[in-house]
């Protein structure tokens, strides 16, 4: 029997806690301006997970949703502002996890940089991963 993958995560204040019962998909470093602003950093590190695998253990009342585009909702902690997931209308069964909120050590490494056409001018990408001007 293959062992089920299992991860836990939480926001900065600990008010939101979640579990993932399943695979975490390819990790991408997204340099788009919206991710930069949402994270206050050079890029966001995101990976797809199945909605059905994501279970909120606590803090559902803290999880605030912000529509950053007409089709994208960014879900973050209304107490401490940690970004947790985003949800796209086109792919409602997939959540894009902000993997910096994981508490379980992750064996996977980032696979690529996306939206590098929009990266911060002060940011230098120093790894050898593939870079895509927009999506891969
Ligand atoms: Zn929080
Ligand atoms: Zn982005």
GROMACS .gro file of C-alpha atoms and ligand atoms in nm:
model
  138
    1UNK     CA    1   0.000   0.000   0.000
    2UNK     CA    2   0.133   0.341  -0.092
    3UNK     CA    3   0.142   0.563   0.211
    4UNK     CA    4  -0.084   0.866   0.197
    5UNK     CA    5   0.101   1.196   0.194
    6UNK     CA    6   0.015   1.410   0.493
    7UNK     CA    7   0.109   1.768   0.575
    8UNK     CA    8   0.009   2.030   0.829
    9UNK     CA    9   0.037   2.406   0.816
   10UNK     CA   10  -0.066   2.723   0.994
   11UNK     CA   11  -0.064   3.100   0.968
   12UNK     CA   12   0.172   3.331   1.155
   13UNK     CA   13  -0.060   3.383   1.454
   14UNK     CA   14  -0.158   3.016   1.468
   15UNK     CA   15  -0.528   3.099   1.444
   16UNK     CA   16  -0.561   2.908   1.119
   17UNK     CA   17  -0.448   2.546   1.111
   18UNK     CA   18  -0.487   2.310   0.820
   19UNK     CA   19  -0.404   1.961   0.700
   20UNK     CA   20  -0.340   1.830   0.351
   21UNK     CA   21  -0.415   1.465   0.289
   22UNK     CA   22  -0.255   1.415  -0.050
   23UNK     CA   23   0.013   1.526  -0.292
   24UNK     CA   24   0.159   1.873  -0.318
   25UNK     CA   25   0.213   1.954  -0.686
   26UNK     CA   26   0.499   2.130  -0.863
   27UNK     CA   27   0.633   2.419  -0.662
   28UNK     CA   28   0.657   2.744  -0.858
   29UNK     CA   29   0.811   3.078  -0.770
   30UNK     CA   30   0.568   3.338  -0.899
   31UNK     CA   31   0.712   3.682  -0.965
   32UNK     CA   32   0.388   3.848  -1.079
   33UNK     CA   33   0.316   4.185  -0.929
   34UNK     CA   34   0.005   4.065  -0.747
   35UNK     CA   35   0.199   3.788  -0.570
   36UNK     CA   36   0.475   4.032  -0.484
   37UNK     CA   37   0.230   4.273  -0.330
   38UNK     CA   38   0.032   4.002  -0.151
   39UNK     CA   39   0.353   3.871   0.008
   40UNK     CA   40   0.555   4.192   0.037
   41UNK     CA   41   0.846   4.002  -0.113
   42UNK     CA   42   1.031   3.926  -0.436
   43UNK     CA   43   0.808   3.634  -0.527
   44UNK     CA   44   0.551   3.392  -0.389
   45UNK     CA   45   0.622   3.020  -0.356
   46UNK     CA   46   0.308   2.832  -0.448
   47UNK     CA   47   0.205   2.476  -0.529
   48UNK     CA   48  -0.122   2.322  -0.639
   49UNK     CA   49  -0.315   2.091  -0.409
   50UNK     CA   50  -0.651   1.927  -0.451
   51UNK     CA   51  -0.936   2.107  -0.280
   52UNK     CA   52  -1.061   1.770  -0.155
   53UNK     CA   53  -0.726   1.711   0.021
   54UNK     CA   54  -0.736   2.042   0.211
   55UNK     CA   55  -0.894   2.041   0.554
   56UNK     CA   56  -0.919   2.346   0.779
   57UNK     CA   57  -0.874   2.233   1.140
   58UNK     CA   58  -0.941   2.573   1.293
   59UNK     CA   59  -0.977   2.939   1.209
   60UNK     CA   60  -1.230   2.924   0.927
   61UNK     CA   61  -1.377   3.249   1.064
   62UNK     CA   62  -1.034   3.413   1.026
   63UNK     CA   63  -0.986   3.310   0.662
   64UNK     CA   64  -1.062   3.621   0.463
   65UNK     CA   65  -1.104   3.610   0.084
   66UNK     CA   66  -0.989   3.891  -0.137
   67UNK     CA   67  -1.065   3.900  -0.510
   68UNK     CA   68  -0.733   4.014  -0.660
   69UNK     CA   69  -0.880   3.964  -1.008
   70UNK     CA   70  -1.231   3.885  -1.127
   71UNK     CA   71  -1.137   3.515  -1.128
   72UNK     CA   72  -0.884   3.484  -0.844
   73UNK     CA   73  -0.955   3.480  -0.472
   74UNK     CA   74  -0.665   3.512  -0.232
   75UNK     CA   75  -0.738   3.366   0.109
   76UNK     CA   76  -0.541   3.496   0.405
   77UNK     CA   77  -0.559   3.525   0.782
   78UNK     CA   78  -0.751   3.836   0.881
   79UNK     CA   79  -0.559   3.847   1.211
   80UNK     CA   80  -0.195   3.813   1.100
   81UNK     CA   81  -0.226   3.850   0.717
   82UNK     CA   82  -0.051   3.522   0.628
   83UNK     CA   83  -0.148   3.423   0.275
   84UNK     CA   84  -0.272   3.062   0.280
   85UNK     CA   85  -0.426   2.965  -0.056
   86UNK     CA   86  -0.563   3.114  -0.373
   87UNK     CA   87  -0.858   2.982  -0.571
   88UNK     CA   88  -0.917   3.039  -0.941
   89UNK     CA   89  -1.268   3.028  -1.083
   90UNK     CA   90  -1.148   2.826  -1.385
   91UNK     CA   91  -1.002   2.550  -1.162
   92UNK     CA   92  -1.223   2.538  -0.850
   93UNK     CA   93  -1.104   2.190  -0.751
   94UNK     CA   94  -0.742   2.305  -0.723
   95UNK     CA   95  -0.611   2.535  -0.451
   96UNK     CA   96  -0.276   2.707  -0.482
   97UNK     CA   97  -0.106   2.667  -0.148
   98UNK     CA   98   0.141   2.925  -0.015
   99UNK     CA   99   0.392   2.667   0.092
  100UNK     CA  100   0.573   2.896   0.336
  101UNK     CA  101   0.284   2.827   0.574
  102UNK     CA  102   0.360   2.453   0.591
  103UNK     CA  103   0.480   2.315   0.923
  104UNK     CA  104   0.565   1.970   0.791
  105UNK     CA  105   0.913   1.956   0.632
  106UNK     CA  106   0.876   1.935   0.256
  107UNK     CA  107   1.111   1.716   0.055
  108UNK     CA  108   1.023   1.875  -0.281
  109UNK     CA  109   1.216   2.168  -0.427
  110UNK     CA  110   1.090   2.453  -0.646
  111UNK     CA  111   1.073   2.358  -1.014
  112UNK     CA  112   1.049   2.687  -1.203
  113UNK     CA  113   1.005   3.064  -1.200
  114UNK     CA  114   0.696   3.211  -1.362
  115UNK     CA  115   0.594   3.565  -1.460
  116UNK     CA  116   0.959   3.667  -1.461
  117UNK     CA  117   0.869   3.944  -1.709
  118UNK     CA  118   0.716   4.116  -1.405
  119UNK     CA  119   0.988   4.045  -1.151
  120UNK     CA  120   1.120   4.320  -0.928
  121UNK     CA  121   1.407   4.510  -1.092
  122UNK     CA  122   1.618   4.462  -0.775
  123UNK     CA  123   1.563   4.087  -0.771
  124UNK     CA  124   1.826   3.854  -0.920
  125UNK     CA  125   1.731   3.491  -0.981
  126UNK     CA  126   2.040   3.292  -0.884
  127UNK     CA  127   1.933   2.934  -0.934
  128UNK     CA  128   1.936   2.735  -1.258
  129UNK     CA  129   1.565   2.660  -1.268
  130UNK     CA  130   1.366   2.725  -1.585
  131UNK     CA  131   1.229   3.078  -1.612
  132UNK     CA  132   0.909   3.166  -1.794
  133UNK     CA  133   0.815   3.522  -1.886
  134UNK     CA  134   0.454   3.441  -1.809
  135UNK     CA  135   0.313   3.096  -1.743
  136UNK     CA  136   0.513   2.782  -1.813
  137LIG    ZN1  137  -0.316   3.423   1.153
  138LIG    ZN1  138   0.168   3.532  -0.903
   0.00000   0.00000   0.00000
